[in-house]
Tab-separated table of C-alpha atoms in Angstrom:
chain	number	residue	atom	x	y	z
A	29	MET	CA	119.881	129.930	72.426
A	30	LEU	CA	120.909	131.856	75.295
A	31	VAL	CA	118.770	133.067	78.283
A	32	HIS	CA	120.021	135.492	81.490
A	33	THR	CA	118.448	136.543	84.205
A	34	ASP	CA	119.453	139.342	86.700
A	35	TYR	CA	117.601	141.438	89.330
A	36	LEU	CA	117.718	144.831	89.847
A	37	LEU	CA	117.403	146.187	93.075
A	38	PHE	CA	115.461	149.240	94.849
A	39	ASN	CA	115.657	151.034	97.839
A	40	THR	CA	113.809	154.822	97.062
A	41	ARG	CA	114.835	157.238	99.782
A	42	LYS	CA	110.647	159.190	99.116
A	43	LYS	CA	107.746	156.538	98.715
A	44	GLN	CA	107.272	157.749	95.094
A	45	GLU	CA	110.649	158.111	92.930
A	46	PHE	CA	111.051	157.360	89.415
A	47	VAL	CA	114.711	155.939	88.556
A	48	ARG	CA	116.558	155.722	85.348
A	49	ILE	CA	117.428	151.938	84.332
A	50	THR	CA	119.037	152.714	81.277
A	51	ASP	CA	122.279	151.935	81.958
A	52	GLU	CA	121.681	148.843	84.335
A	53	VAL	CA	119.613	146.888	81.628
A	54	ALA	CA	122.263	147.705	79.384
A	55	ALA	CA	124.998	146.204	81.330
A	56	ILE	CA	122.773	143.560	82.056
A	57	VAL	CA	121.754	142.430	77.882
A	58	LYS	CA	125.999	142.524	77.526
A	59	ALA	CA	126.370	140.132	80.132
A	60	SER	CA	124.099	137.990	78.475
A	61	GLY	CA	125.835	137.976	75.814
A	62	VAL	CA	123.028	138.387	73.508
A	63	ALA	CA	123.865	140.132	70.689
A	64	ASP	CA	119.928	139.708	68.736
A	65	GLY	CA	116.534	138.924	70.925
A	66	ILE	CA	114.863	140.692	73.705
A	67	ALA	CA	115.145	141.890	77.030
A	68	LEU	CA	111.893	141.526	79.557
A	69	VAL	CA	112.143	144.075	82.418
A	70	SER	CA	109.089	143.982	85.105
A	71	ALA	CA	108.292	144.809	88.377
A	72	MET	CA	108.597	142.149	90.724
A	73	HIS	CA	105.804	144.026	93.162
A	74	ILE	CA	102.518	145.509	92.558
A	75	THR	CA	103.262	149.299	93.573
A	76	SER	CA	105.660	149.633	91.064
A	77	GLY	CA	105.977	150.215	87.513
A	78	VAL	CA	108.546	150.404	84.643
A	79	TYR	CA	107.891	152.301	81.416
A	80	VAL	CA	110.042	153.657	78.601
A	81	ASN	CA	110.025	157.824	77.980
A	82	ASP	CA	111.436	160.546	78.291
A	83	TRP	CA	114.271	161.912	80.848
A	84	GLU	CA	113.325	164.868	81.590
A	85	GLU	CA	112.449	166.374	84.849
A	86	GLY	CA	109.508	168.523	83.761
A	87	LEU	CA	107.701	165.681	82.381
A	88	ILE	CA	108.698	163.114	85.136
A	89	HIS	CA	107.243	166.181	87.245
A	90	ASP	CA	103.715	166.137	84.621
A	91	PHE	CA	103.502	162.488	84.831
A	92	GLN	CA	103.434	162.445	89.186
A	93	VAL	CA	100.653	165.372	88.890
A	94	TRP	CA	98.822	163.779	85.785
A	95	LEU	CA	99.112	160.055	88.066
A	96	GLU	CA	97.285	161.943	91.447
A	97	GLN	CA	95.160	163.298	89.421
A	98	LEU	CA	93.909	160.237	87.515
A	99	ALA	CA	94.137	157.967	90.977
A	100	PRO	CA	94.477	160.317	93.667
A	101	ALA	CA	95.997	159.184	97.120
A	102	GLY	CA	93.579	158.684	100.451
A	103	LEU	CA	90.404	158.151	98.704
A	104	ALA	CA	88.171	155.755	101.064
A	105	TYR	CA	89.149	152.485	98.806
A	106	LYS	CA	88.013	149.412	99.815
A	107	HIS	CA	91.415	148.134	99.792
A	108	HIS	CA	92.357	150.295	102.755
A	109	GLN	CA	89.723	147.845	105.091
A	110	THR	CA	92.740	145.247	104.941
A	111	GLY	CA	94.777	147.997	106.717
A	112	GLU	CA	96.814	149.450	103.960
A	113	ASP	CA	97.352	152.636	103.041
A	114	ASN	CA	98.444	152.423	98.750
A	115	ALA	CA	95.441	151.698	96.654
A	116	ASP	CA	96.643	154.552	94.750
A	117	ALA	CA	99.951	152.918	94.232
A	118	HIS	CA	98.615	149.941	92.630
A	119	LEU	CA	96.490	151.792	90.632
A	120	LYS	CA	99.063	154.668	88.978
A	121	ARG	CA	101.664	151.698	88.672
A	122	THR	CA	98.600	150.052	86.213
A	123	ILE	CA	98.518	153.655	84.177
A	124	MET	CA	102.832	153.281	83.912
A	125	GLY	CA	102.890	149.703	83.152
A	126	HIS	CA	104.826	147.249	84.630
A	127	GLN	CA	107.168	145.731	82.601
A	128	VAL	CA	108.469	146.248	79.209
A	129	VAL	CA	110.116	144.290	76.146
A	130	LEU	CA	113.273	145.686	74.992
A	131	PRO	CA	114.316	144.175	71.381
A	132	ILE	CA	118.209	143.951	71.473
A	133	THR	CA	120.128	144.370	67.849
A	134	ARG	CA	124.256	143.888	67.312
A	135	GLY	CA	124.487	143.155	71.021
A	136	ALA	CA	122.748	146.198	72.194
A	137	LEU	CA	119.707	147.713	73.554
A	138	ASP	CA	117.545	148.894	69.855
A	139	LEU	CA	116.119	151.798	71.653
A	140	GLY	CA	114.822	155.180	69.894
A	141	PRO	CA	116.887	158.280	69.899
A	142	TRP	CA	115.002	159.401	73.738
A	143	GLU	CA	113.531	156.167	74.321
A	144	GLN	CA	114.825	155.759	78.240
A	145	VAL	CA	113.604	153.242	80.620
A	146	PHE	CA	112.438	153.691	84.380
A	147	TYR	CA	111.658	152.286	87.339
A	148	ALA	CA	108.305	153.989	88.953
A	149	GLU	CA	108.210	153.587	92.501
A	150	PHE	CA	105.048	154.326	94.058
A	151	ASP	CA	105.171	152.827	97.570
A	152	GLY	CA	108.995	152.974	98.317
A	153	GLN	CA	111.120	153.326	101.321
A	154	ARG	CA	111.304	149.605	101.598
A	155	LYS	CA	113.018	146.808	99.350
A	156	LYS	CA	111.187	146.294	95.899
A	157	ARG	CA	112.744	143.946	92.316
A	158	VAL	CA	112.951	144.027	88.962
A	159	VAL	CA	113.734	141.247	87.244
A	160	VAL	CA	115.686	141.260	83.907
A	161	LYS	CA	115.473	137.686	81.519
A	162	VAL	CA	117.401	138.190	78.124
A	163	MET	CA	116.938	135.905	75.340
A	164	GLY	CA	118.169	135.443	72.045
A	165	GLN	CA	121.890	134.732	70.225
B	13	MET	CA	116.844	129.572	67.145
B	14	LEU	CA	115.432	132.248	64.470
B	15	VAL	CA	115.483	136.096	65.389
B	16	HIS	CA	114.000	138.876	62.359
B	17	THR	CA	114.307	142.239	62.736
B	18	ASP	CA	113.055	145.098	60.552
B	19	TYR	CA	111.102	148.632	61.107
B	20	LEU	CA	108.227	149.897	59.760
B	21	LEU	CA	108.623	153.872	59.191
B	22	PHE	CA	105.609	156.544	59.621
B	23	ASN	CA	105.241	160.448	58.520
B	24	THR	CA	101.645	161.237	59.389
B	25	ARG	CA	99.777	163.895	57.447
B	26	LYS	CA	97.955	164.227	61.022
B	27	LYS	CA	99.426	165.527	64.389
B	28	GLN	CA	97.409	162.616	65.455
B	29	GLU	CA	96.695	159.998	63.514
B	30	PHE	CA	96.273	155.999	64.087
B	31	VAL	CA	97.285	153.703	61.356
B	32	ARG	CA	96.477	149.804	60.992
B	33	ILE	CA	99.675	147.920	60.803
B	34	THR	CA	98.147	144.058	61.125
B	35	ASP	CA	98.816	143.386	57.143
B	36	GLU	CA	102.628	145.167	57.683
B	37	VAL	CA	103.602	143.047	60.814
B	38	ALA	CA	102.161	139.961	59.082
B	39	ALA	CA	104.381	140.900	55.989
B	40	ILE	CA	107.202	140.677	58.528
B	41	VAL	CA	106.695	137.707	60.183
B	42	LYS	CA	106.268	135.775	57.073
B	43	ALA	CA	109.561	136.990	55.619
B	44	SER	CA	111.133	135.817	58.819
B	45	GLY	CA	110.278	132.665	58.532
B	46	VAL	CA	109.644	131.797	61.963
B	47	ALA	CA	106.201	129.574	62.420
B	48	ASP	CA	106.342	129.146	66.170
B	49	GLY	CA	107.149	132.295	68.422
B	50	ILE	CA	106.540	135.874	69.231
B	51	ALA	CA	106.943	139.016	67.345
B	52	LEU	CA	107.515	142.631	69.946
B	53	VAL	CA	106.171	145.412	67.761
B	54	SER	CA	107.457	148.884	69.662
B	55	ALA	CA	107.475	152.303	68.765
B	56	MET	CA	110.714	153.881	69.270
B	57	HIS	CA	109.690	157.485	69.857
B	58	ILE	CA	108.275	158.291	73.053
B	59	THR	CA	105.163	160.257	71.661
B	60	SER	CA	103.863	157.616	69.856
B	61	GLY	CA	102.226	153.889	70.850
B	62	VAL	CA	101.548	150.589	69.587
B	63	TYR	CA	98.383	148.720	70.669
B	64	VAL	CA	95.653	146.089	69.528
B	65	ASN	CA	92.181	146.600	69.453
B	66	ASP	CA	88.919	147.125	67.156
B	67	TRP	CA	89.229	148.270	63.636
B	68	GLU	CA	86.332	150.628	63.591
B	69	GLU	CA	86.178	153.968	62.810
B	70	GLY	CA	83.724	155.387	65.257
B	71	LEU	CA	85.604	153.677	68.350
B	72	ILE	CA	88.903	155.034	67.077
B	73	HIS	CA	87.084	158.862	67.148
B	74	ASP	CA	86.121	157.547	70.570
B	75	PHE	CA	89.713	156.511	72.213
B	76	GLN	CA	90.710	160.126	70.480
B	77	VAL	CA	87.864	161.683	72.165
B	78	TRP	CA	88.336	160.043	75.211
B	79	LEU	CA	92.707	160.419	75.641
B	80	GLU	CA	91.723	164.249	75.095
B	81	GLN	CA	89.699	164.168	78.299
B	82	LEU	CA	92.239	162.197	80.186
B	83	ALA	CA	95.785	163.906	78.839
B	84	PRO	CA	94.451	167.623	77.658
B	85	ALA	CA	96.836	169.193	75.263
B	86	GLY	CA	97.591	172.584	75.840
B	87	LEU	CA	97.936	172.449	79.914
B	88	ALA	CA	100.925	174.659	81.747
B	89	TYR	CA	102.499	171.120	81.450
B	90	LYS	CA	105.902	171.561	83.231
B	91	HIS	CA	107.963	169.752	79.789
B	92	HIS	CA	107.174	172.797	77.949
B	93	GLN	CA	109.628	174.556	80.040
B	94	THR	CA	111.905	172.972	77.489
B	95	GLY	CA	110.432	174.538	74.752
B	96	GLU	CA	108.574	171.586	74.069
B	97	ASP	CA	104.935	171.158	73.290
B	98	ASN	CA	104.251	167.769	73.290
B	99	ALA	CA	104.027	166.454	76.814
B	100	ASP	CA	99.883	165.366	76.298
B	101	ALA	CA	101.279	162.936	73.685
B	102	HIS	CA	103.891	161.312	76.186
B	103	LEU	CA	101.317	160.603	78.477
B	104	LYS	CA	98.211	159.610	75.948
B	105	ARG	CA	100.839	157.276	74.396
B	106	THR	CA	101.454	155.885	78.020
B	107	ILE	CA	97.637	154.632	77.991
B	108	MET	CA	97.366	153.166	75.165
B	109	GLY	CA	100.664	151.387	75.793
B	110	HIS	CA	103.519	151.846	73.973
B	111	GLN	CA	104.065	148.049	72.466
B	112	VAL	CA	102.648	144.641	71.798
B	113	VAL	CA	103.707	141.557	72.249
B	114	LEU	CA	102.086	139.176	69.249
B	115	PRO	CA	101.989	134.853	69.118
B	116	ILE	CA	102.886	133.443	66.132
B	117	THR	CA	101.656	129.593	65.695
B	118	ARG	CA	101.754	127.705	62.252
B	119	GLY	CA	103.743	130.638	60.626
B	120	ALA	CA	101.148	133.209	61.106
B	121	LEU	CA	100.158	135.986	63.627
B	122	ASP	CA	97.786	134.304	66.091
B	123	LEU	CA	95.053	136.499	66.945
B	124	GLY	CA	91.544	136.583	67.792
B	125	PRO	CA	88.585	137.312	65.665
B	126	TRP	CA	88.913	141.511	65.966
B	127	GLU	CA	92.326	141.766	67.074
B	128	GLN	CA	94.066	144.800	64.684
B	129	VAL	CA	97.027	146.249	65.366
B	130	PHE	CA	97.675	149.528	65.155
B	131	TYR	CA	100.690	152.692	65.417
B	132	ALA	CA	98.929	155.447	67.398
B	133	GLU	CA	100.787	158.810	66.453
B	134	PHE	CA	100.053	161.770	68.592
B	135	ASP	CA	102.839	164.090	67.750
B	136	GLY	CA	102.980	163.178	63.776
B	137	GLN	CA	103.988	165.074	60.739
B	138	ARG	CA	108.020	164.240	60.997
B	139	LYS	CA	109.924	160.440	60.532
B	140	LYS	CA	109.194	157.742	63.381
B	141	ARG	CA	109.793	154.244	63.470
B	142	VAL	CA	108.633	150.649	65.101
B	143	VAL	CA	110.783	148.239	65.833
B	144	VAL	CA	109.802	144.504	65.045
B	145	LYS	CA	111.597	141.743	66.429
B	146	VAL	CA	110.337	138.017	65.483
B	147	MET	CA	111.639	135.250	67.625
B	148	GLY	CA	111.162	131.812	67.425
B	149	GLN	CA	111.752	128.641	65.053
C	1	MET	CA	114.549	126.048	72.245
C	2	LEU	CA	111.022	125.322	73.328
C	3	VAL	CA	107.544	126.357	72.042
C	4	HIS	CA	104.401	125.908	73.007
C	5	THR	CA	100.856	127.218	72.531
C	6	ASP	CA	98.075	126.668	74.716
C	7	TYR	CA	94.621	128.487	75.192
C	8	LEU	CA	92.172	129.388	77.869
C	9	LEU	CA	88.858	129.610	77.802
C	10	PHE	CA	86.230	131.602	79.680
C	11	ASN	CA	82.748	132.094	79.920
C	12	THR	CA	82.071	134.131	82.670
C	13	ARG	CA	78.684	134.927	84.458
C	14	LYS	CA	78.764	138.351	85.051
C	15	LYS	CA	79.314	140.781	82.214
C	16	GLN	CA	82.240	142.373	83.978
C	17	GLU	CA	84.335	139.924	86.249
C	18	PHE	CA	88.222	139.708	87.350
C	19	VAL	CA	89.664	136.053	87.608
C	20	ARG	CA	92.570	134.714	88.660
C	21	ILE	CA	94.733	132.663	86.840
C	22	THR	CA	98.029	132.132	87.676
C	23	ASP	CA	97.896	128.733	88.529
C	24	GLU	CA	95.955	127.811	85.016
C	25	VAL	CA	99.255	129.875	83.443
C	26	ALA	CA	101.546	128.171	85.628
C	27	ALA	CA	100.316	124.324	85.020
C	28	ILE	CA	100.443	125.249	81.396
C	29	VAL	CA	104.497	126.512	82.292
C	30	LYS	CA	105.458	123.381	83.797
C	31	ALA	CA	103.518	121.102	81.128
C	32	SER	CA	105.732	123.031	78.046
C	33	GLY	CA	108.616	121.796	80.047
C	34	VAL	CA	110.510	125.291	79.592
C	35	ALA	CA	112.699	125.705	83.006
C	36	ASP	CA	114.363	129.048	81.440
C	37	GLY	CA	112.649	131.373	79.584
C	38	ILE	CA	109.634	133.542	79.456
C	39	ALA	CA	105.113	133.390	78.832
C	40	LEU	CA	102.690	135.499	76.814
C	41	VAL	CA	99.953	135.764	78.389
C	42	SER	CA	97.159	137.597	75.950
C	43	ALA	CA	93.727	138.429	75.342
C	44	MET	CA	92.177	137.239	72.049
C	45	HIS	CA	89.332	139.500	72.624
C	46	ILE	CA	89.626	143.334	72.420
C	47	THR	CA	86.859	143.843	75.528
C	48	SER	CA	88.995	141.800	77.533
C	49	GLY	CA	92.508	142.156	79.593
C	50	VAL	CA	95.451	140.680	81.059
C	51	TYR	CA	97.042	142.053	83.799
C	52	VAL	CA	98.997	141.904	87.183
C	53	ASN	CA	98.064	142.623	90.541
C	54	ASP	CA	97.207	141.928	94.039
C	55	TRP	CA	94.661	138.771	95.216
C	56	GLU	CA	92.547	140.913	96.745
C	57	GLU	CA	89.002	141.407	96.636
C	58	GLY	CA	88.884	144.835	97.887
C	59	LEU	CA	91.576	146.293	95.715
C	60	ILE	CA	89.640	143.813	92.261
C	61	HIS	CA	86.568	146.353	93.586
C	62	ASP	CA	88.656	149.538	93.478
C	63	PHE	CA	89.870	149.065	89.845
C	64	GLN	CA	86.262	148.522	88.959
C	65	VAL	CA	85.086	151.246	90.596
C	66	TRP	CA	88.179	153.543	89.594
C	67	LEU	CA	87.085	152.125	85.866
C	68	GLU	CA	83.908	153.120	85.749
C	69	GLN	CA	84.982	156.728	87.036
C	70	LEU	CA	87.688	157.052	84.000
C	71	ALA	CA	85.850	155.187	81.231
C	72	PRO	CA	82.522	154.921	81.587
C	73	ALA	CA	79.704	152.526	80.355
C	74	GLY	CA	76.544	154.254	78.730
C	75	LEU	CA	77.719	157.435	76.785
C	76	ALA	CA	76.953	158.236	73.583
C	77	TYR	CA	79.879	156.653	71.853
C	78	LYS	CA	80.331	156.813	68.498
C	79	HIS	CA	81.330	153.078	68.624
C	80	HIS	CA	77.601	152.428	69.813
C	81	GLN	CA	76.153	153.774	66.088
C	82	THR	CA	77.085	150.562	64.754
C	83	GLY	CA	74.645	148.270	66.893
C	84	GLU	CA	77.372	147.761	69.812
C	85	ASP	CA	76.964	149.047	72.937
C	86	ASN	CA	80.752	148.338	74.444
C	87	ALA	CA	82.337	150.905	73.759
C	88	ASP	CA	83.640	151.470	77.697
C	89	ALA	CA	84.851	147.691	77.509
C	90	HIS	CA	87.136	148.577	74.692
C	91	LEU	CA	88.346	151.486	76.644
C	92	LYS	CA	88.695	149.558	80.047
C	93	ARG	CA	91.079	147.218	78.651
C	94	THR	CA	93.077	149.561	77.414
C	95	ILE	CA	93.686	150.771	81.413
C	96	MET	CA	94.005	147.801	82.531
C	97	GLY	CA	96.334	146.314	79.601
C	98	HIS	CA	95.649	142.999	77.385
C	99	GLN	CA	99.025	141.210	78.158
C	100	VAL	CA	100.915	140.450	80.216
C	101	VAL	CA	104.838	138.286	79.531
C	102	LEU	CA	106.131	136.146	82.464
C	103	PRO	CA	109.704	134.762	83.783
C	104	ILE	CA	109.916	131.431	83.627
C	105	THR	CA	113.488	130.405	86.005
C	106	ARG	CA	114.365	127.167	86.928
C	107	GLY	CA	111.275	125.669	85.217
C	108	ALA	CA	108.570	128.246	87.267
C	109	LEU	CA	106.511	131.489	87.111
C	110	ASP	CA	109.394	133.874	88.729
C	111	LEU	CA	106.918	136.110	90.088
C	112	GLY	CA	107.332	138.529	93.371
C	113	PRO	CA	105.550	137.790	96.410
C	114	TRP	CA	102.166	139.170	95.542
C	115	GLU	CA	102.240	139.312	91.716
C	116	GLN	CA	98.871	137.262	90.553
C	117	VAL	CA	97.226	137.508	87.015
C	118	PHE	CA	94.284	137.864	86.493
C	119	TYR	CA	92.286	138.295	83.577
C	120	ALA	CA	89.356	141.043	83.394
C	121	GLU	CA	86.327	140.784	81.524
C	122	PHE	CA	84.484	143.554	80.284
C	123	ASP	CA	81.693	142.015	78.229
C	124	GLY	CA	81.272	138.913	79.275
C	125	GLN	CA	78.834	135.880	79.385
C	126	ARG	CA	80.038	134.468	75.786
C	127	LYS	CA	83.228	132.471	75.649
C	128	LYS	CA	87.125	134.413	75.151
C	129	ARG	CA	90.269	132.859	74.859
C	130	VAL	CA	92.909	133.711	75.762
C	131	VAL	CA	96.622	132.594	74.357
C	132	VAL	CA	99.520	131.081	76.566
C	133	LYS	CA	102.670	131.266	74.436
C	134	VAL	CA	105.782	129.832	76.312
C	135	MET	CA	109.301	129.932	74.586
C	136	GLY	CA	112.929	129.516	76.609
C	137	GLN	CA	114.382	126.264	77.113
C-alpha cells in the first residue's frame, strides 16, 4: 500500500477566483506511484472549496452569480461581530463543497470527459493550502 | 490491500430522473472481496450527481421542486452562449453532491437504517457513467 | 494496511444542534494506529450532516438562519403525506453535506488552522450515529 501527501499553495490576486487544478493534482498522482486507488483533494481553509465541474468561463461566471444570490456578501451576519467580514465566503464554500475524492485507474485520474478539478477561492489575496492525499497500490 | 473498480451505466428516459443504486453498489462491493474498507461512488459527468438520502417518492419530488427553485432552468445563463442549455443541471448537481464515500464493514455496506444511494440525473436521455472504486482488505 | 471502525453516538437536547466532534474523531484516529491515511466521518441518518468549518458561535448561528431561508421548515412538502414532518431536515443536511474525508499525516488529523469537524443535527432528540472509518498505514 502506498500513501503519498502533497500540498498545493494559492495566493489569488482577486478575493474570489476559481482556479483549475486538474493538471497539478494529476502530477501529484503520477509522483505518488499509485496506479490504482484514490486521491483526496481538500481545502485546508474554511473560506475556500474544491469541486469538479466544467472548464467553461461562462459557467464559472454563472456559478459566481448564483452563489452571490444564495449567499450574499455584506449582510448583517452575526459572524461579523467578531471583526470578520467574510461570513458569505463560509456559506459559498459550503454550497460548492470543500473536497473531492478522485479515482485513480491505470496510473491516472479516472475522470469523465468533461470533469475538471477546481479550487474555489472566496476570501483570497492571502496564502491558502489544499492537501492532496493519494492512497492505493 | 484490495482495489476494485467498476462502472454503472445510465441512459434515463426522462431528462431529470433519480435512480436508486444501493443494490448495484452493494453487488460491486461483494464482487470486490473487500470486507473492511470504503467504496467511492462518483458521477463521471458534470450534470449528474450521487447522493445518500431517503427512498421515498414524496421526498424525491420535494428535492426536485426545491432544486428547481434554487437553480431554475431557462434563465439567461452565460453558459448558454456556448450553445448549451443545461447550466441549471450543473448547479443542481452541485447542491446534491456528485459523489459519496460509503463505509464497508464485515463485507457489506455499513449504512444506517434509512440510507439509500441515488444517482441524480439532471440532463439525461443519453449515456452516462458512475465509477465505483472499492478499497480495503 | 490498517482499517479501523468506530461510531459516535448522539442524542441532542434540541431538535437542531451543531456539535463539534474534532476531538472525538482525533481520538479514534489515534486509537486506530494509522499514521498516514484518511478518516471517513459520515452521518448514518438522513436528517443529519457532517461538515468542516469554523468553531465560532456567530457563524454557526448564521449557518442555521441561512439554512432556514434556503430550506424552510413547515412548508407543504409531499414527504409529509407519509406522516413525517421533517422534509426540511433532509434538504438542510444536503446543503451542509453528510460526510467528510479527513487526511491523516504523521499520526494526526492533517487539518488547516481553523478547520473543525461538526455534526449537524436537524431532527434530533433521538439516538443517531456517525460512522468513522480510518484507513492507512
